[in-house]
Amino acid sequence: MLQHYVFIKYQDHTPADHIDAFVEKMQALKERIDDIKTLHIGRDELKETRSWDLILDMQFASIEDLRRYQVHPEHQAIMAFNAPHVADVGAIDFDK
């Protein structure tokens, strides 16, 4: 099982309703893309300098499944929706 974490830091003054909409869209994606085995989304509560705003905690059966998800048109549409508000993004992928 491939563990896939994505960390998102939003630009200052990103509206909370945009982040809410992004979370809703990602959660809905889980139901539409079979390659996503698990999806958990967490929001930072401490708001420290070193904090990221959001984490996507996902699992895929294989690297191939992750790659298929990454180019899926619905995933690409959500990334395009979110991109104007993202200041930084990071990821780590490892075999669990």
Coordinates of N, CA and C in Angstrom, one line a residue:
M1 N 0.9 -1.2 0.0 CA 0.0 0.0 0.0 C 0.9 1.2 0.0
L2 N 0.6 2.2 -0.9 CA 1.4 3.4 -1.0 C 0.7 4.5 -0.1
Q3 N 1.4 5.1 0.8 CA 0.9 6.2 1.6 C 1.3 7.5 0.9
H4 N 0.4 8.4 0.7 CA 0.6 9.6 0.0 C 0.1 10.8 0.9
Y5 N 1.0 11.6 1.3 CA 0.7 12.8 2.1 C 0.9 14.0 1.3
V6 N 0.0 15.0 1.3 CA 0.2 16.3 0.6 C -0.1 17.3 1.7
F7 N 0.9 18.3 1.8 CA 0.8 19.4 2.7 C 0.5 20.7 1.9
I8 N -0.5 21.4 2.3 CA -0.8 22.7 1.6 C -0.7 23.8 2.5
K9 N -0.1 24.9 2.1 CA 0.0 26.2 2.8 C -0.7 27.2 1.9
Y10 N -1.7 27.8 2.4 CA -2.5 28.8 1.6 C -1.9 30.2 1.7
Q11 N -2.2 31.0 0.7 CA -1.8 32.4 0.7 C -2.5 33.1 1.8
D12 N -1.9 34.1 2.4 CA -2.6 34.9 3.4 C -3.9 35.4 2.8
H13 N -4.9 35.5 3.7 CA -6.2 36.0 3.4 C -7.0 35.1 2.4
T14 N -6.6 33.8 2.3 CA -7.5 32.9 1.5 C -8.8 32.7 2.3
P15 N -9.9 32.9 1.6 CA -11.2 32.8 2.3 C -11.4 31.4 2.9
A16 N -12.0 31.3 4.1 CA -12.3 30.0 4.7 C -13.3 29.3 3.8
D17 N -14.2 30.0 3.1 CA -15.1 29.2 2.3 C -14.5 28.6 1.1
H18 N -13.3 29.1 0.6 CA -12.6 28.5 -0.5 C -12.0 27.1 0.1
I19 N -11.4 27.2 1.2 CA -10.8 26.0 1.8 C -11.9 24.9 2.1
D20 N -13.0 25.4 2.6 CA -14.2 24.5 2.8 C -14.6 23.8 1.5
A21 N -14.7 24.6 0.4 CA -15.1 24.1 -0.9 C -14.1 23.1 -1.4
F22 N -12.8 23.4 -1.2 CA -11.7 22.4 -1.6 C -11.9 21.1 -0.9
V23 N -12.0 21.2 0.4 CA -12.2 19.9 1.2 C -13.4 19.1 0.7
E24 N -14.5 19.8 0.5 CA -15.7 19.1 0.0 C -15.5 18.4 -1.4
K25 N -14.8 19.2 -2.3 CA -14.5 18.6 -3.6 C -13.6 17.4 -3.5
M26 N -12.6 17.5 -2.6 CA -11.7 16.3 -2.4 C -12.4 15.1 -1.8
Q27 N -13.3 15.4 -0.8 CA -14.0 14.3 -0.2 C -14.9 13.6 -1.3
A28 N -15.5 14.4 -2.1 CA -16.4 13.8 -3.2 C -15.6 13.0 -4.2
L29 N -14.4 13.4 -4.4 CA -13.5 12.7 -5.4 C -13.3 11.3 -4.9
K30 N -13.2 11.1 -3.6 CA -13.0 9.7 -3.1 C -14.0 8.8 -3.6
E31 N -15.3 9.3 -3.7 CA -16.4 8.4 -4.2 C -16.4 8.2 -5.7
R32 N -15.6 9.0 -6.4 CA -15.6 8.9 -7.9 C -14.4 8.3 -8.5
I33 N -13.3 8.2 -7.7 CA -12.1 7.6 -8.3 C -11.7 6.4 -7.4
D34 N -11.9 5.2 -8.0 CA -11.7 3.9 -7.3 C -10.2 3.7 -6.9
D35 N -9.3 4.4 -7.5 CA -7.9 4.2 -7.2 C -7.6 4.7 -5.8
I36 N -8.4 5.7 -5.3 CA -8.2 6.2 -3.9 C -8.7 5.2 -2.9
K37 N -7.8 4.6 -2.1 CA -8.3 3.6 -1.1 C -8.7 4.3 0.1
T38 N -8.0 5.3 0.6 CA -8.4 6.0 1.8 C -8.1 7.5 1.6
L39 N -8.9 8.3 2.2 CA -8.6 9.8 2.1 C -9.1 10.4 3.5
H40 N -8.1 11.0 4.1 CA -8.4 11.8 5.4 C -7.8 13.2 5.2
I41 N -8.6 14.2 5.6 CA -8.1 15.5 5.5 C -8.1 16.2 6.9
G42 N -7.0 16.8 7.2 CA -6.8 17.5 8.4 C -6.4 18.9 8.3
R43 N -7.0 19.8 9.2 CA -6.7 21.2 9.2 C -5.8 21.5 10.4
D44 N -4.8 22.4 10.2 CA -4.0 22.8 11.3 C -4.8 23.6 12.3
E45 N -4.5 23.3 13.6 CA -5.2 24.1 14.6 C -4.2 25.0 15.4
L46 N -2.9 24.8 15.3 CA -2.0 25.7 16.0 C -1.7 27.0 15.3
K47 N -1.7 27.0 14.0 CA -1.4 28.2 13.2 C 0.0 28.8 13.6
E48 N 1.0 28.0 13.7 CA 2.3 28.4 14.0 C 3.1 28.7 12.7
T49 N 4.2 29.4 12.8 CA 5.0 29.7 11.6 C 5.3 28.5 10.8
R50 N 5.7 27.4 11.5 CA 6.1 26.2 10.8 C 4.9 25.3 10.3
S51 N 3.7 25.7 10.6 CA 2.5 24.9 10.3 C 2.2 25.0 8.8
W52 N 1.6 23.9 8.3 CA 1.0 23.9 7.1 C -0.5 24.0 7.4
D53 N -1.3 24.5 6.4 CA -2.7 24.7 6.7 C -3.6 23.4 6.6
L54 N -3.2 22.5 5.7 CA -4.0 21.4 5.4 C -3.2 20.2 5.1
I55 N -3.6 19.0 5.4 CA -2.9 17.8 5.0 C -3.9 16.8 4.4
L56 N -3.5 16.2 3.3 CA -4.3 15.2 2.6 C -3.5 13.9 2.9
D57 N -4.2 13.0 3.6 CA -3.6 11.7 4.0 C -4.3 10.6 3.1
M58 N -3.6 10.1 2.1 CA -4.3 9.2 1.2 C -3.5 7.9 1.1
Q59 N -4.2 6.8 0.7 CA -3.6 5.6 0.3 C -4.0 5.1 -1.0
F60 N -3.0 4.5 -1.7 CA -3.3 3.9 -3.0 C -2.6 2.5 -3.0
A61 N -3.2 1.6 -3.8 CA -2.7 0.2 -3.9 C -1.3 0.2 -4.5
S62 N -0.9 1.1 -5.3 CA 0.3 1.1 -6.0 C 0.7 2.5 -6.5
I63 N 2.0 2.6 -7.0 CA 2.4 3.9 -7.6 C 1.6 4.1 -8.9
E64 N 1.3 3.1 -9.6 CA 0.6 3.2 -10.8 C -0.8 3.8 -10.5
D65 N -1.4 3.4 -9.5 CA -2.8 3.9 -9.1 C -2.6 5.4 -8.7
L66 N -1.6 5.8 -8.0 CA -1.4 7.2 -7.7 C -1.2 8.0 -8.9
R67 N -0.4 7.5 -9.9 CA -0.1 8.2 -11.1 C -1.4 8.4 -11.9
R68 N -2.2 7.4 -11.9 CA -3.5 7.4 -12.7 C -4.4 8.5 -12.0
Y69 N -4.4 8.5 -10.7 CA -5.2 9.5 -10.0 C -4.7 11.0 -10.3
Q70 N -3.4 11.1 -10.3 CA -2.8 12.4 -10.5 C -3.2 13.1 -11.8
V71 N -3.4 12.3 -12.8 CA -3.7 12.8 -14.2 C -5.2 12.7 -14.5
H72 N -6.0 12.2 -13.5 CA -7.4 12.1 -13.7 C -8.0 13.5 -13.9
P73 N -8.9 13.6 -14.9 CA -9.5 15.0 -15.2 C -10.2 15.6 -14.0
E74 N -10.9 14.8 -13.2 CA -11.6 15.4 -12.0 C -10.6 15.9 -11.0
H75 N -9.5 15.2 -10.8 CA -8.4 15.6 -9.9 C -7.8 16.9 -10.4
Q76 N -7.5 16.9 -11.7 CA -6.9 18.1 -12.3 C -7.8 19.3 -12.2
A77 N -9.1 19.2 -12.3 CA -10.0 20.3 -12.2 C -10.0 20.8 -10.7
I78 N -9.9 20.0 -9.8 CA -9.8 20.4 -8.4 C -8.5 21.1 -8.1
M79 N -7.4 20.6 -8.7 CA -6.2 21.3 -8.5 C -6.2 22.7 -9.1
A80 N -6.8 22.8 -10.3 CA -6.9 24.1 -10.9 C -7.8 25.1 -10.1
F81 N -8.8 24.6 -9.5 CA -9.7 25.4 -8.6 C -8.9 25.9 -7.4
N82 N -8.0 25.1 -6.8 CA -7.3 25.4 -5.6 C -6.0 26.2 -5.9
A83 N -5.4 26.0 -7.0 CA -4.1 26.6 -7.3 C -4.0 28.1 -7.1
P84 N -4.9 28.9 -7.4 CA -4.8 30.4 -7.2 C -4.6 30.8 -5.8
H85 N -4.9 29.9 -4.8 CA -4.8 30.3 -3.4 C -3.7 29.6 -2.7
V86 N -3.0 28.7 -3.4 CA -1.9 28.0 -2.8 C -0.6 28.7 -2.8
A87 N 0.0 28.9 -1.6 CA 1.3 29.5 -1.5 C 2.4 28.5 -1.6
D88 N 2.2 27.3 -1.1 CA 3.2 26.2 -1.2 C 2.5 24.9 -1.0
V89 N 3.2 23.8 -1.6 CA 2.7 22.5 -1.4 C 3.8 21.5 -1.3
G90 N 3.7 20.5 -0.5 CA 4.7 19.5 -0.3 C 4.1 18.1 -0.3
A91 N 4.8 17.1 -0.6 CA 4.3 15.8 -0.6 C 5.4 14.8 -0.2
I92 N 4.9 13.7 0.3 CA 5.8 12.5 0.6 C 5.0 11.3 0.3
D93 N 5.7 10.3 -0.3 CA 5.0 9.1 -0.7 C 6.0 7.9 -0.3
F94 N 5.4 6.9 0.4 CA 6.2 5.8 0.8 C 5.3 4.6 0.9
D95 N 6.0 3.4 0.8 CA 5.3 2.1 0.9 C 5.1 1.8 2.3
K96 N 3.8 1.5 2.6 CA 3.4 1.3 4.0 C 3.4 -0.2 4.3

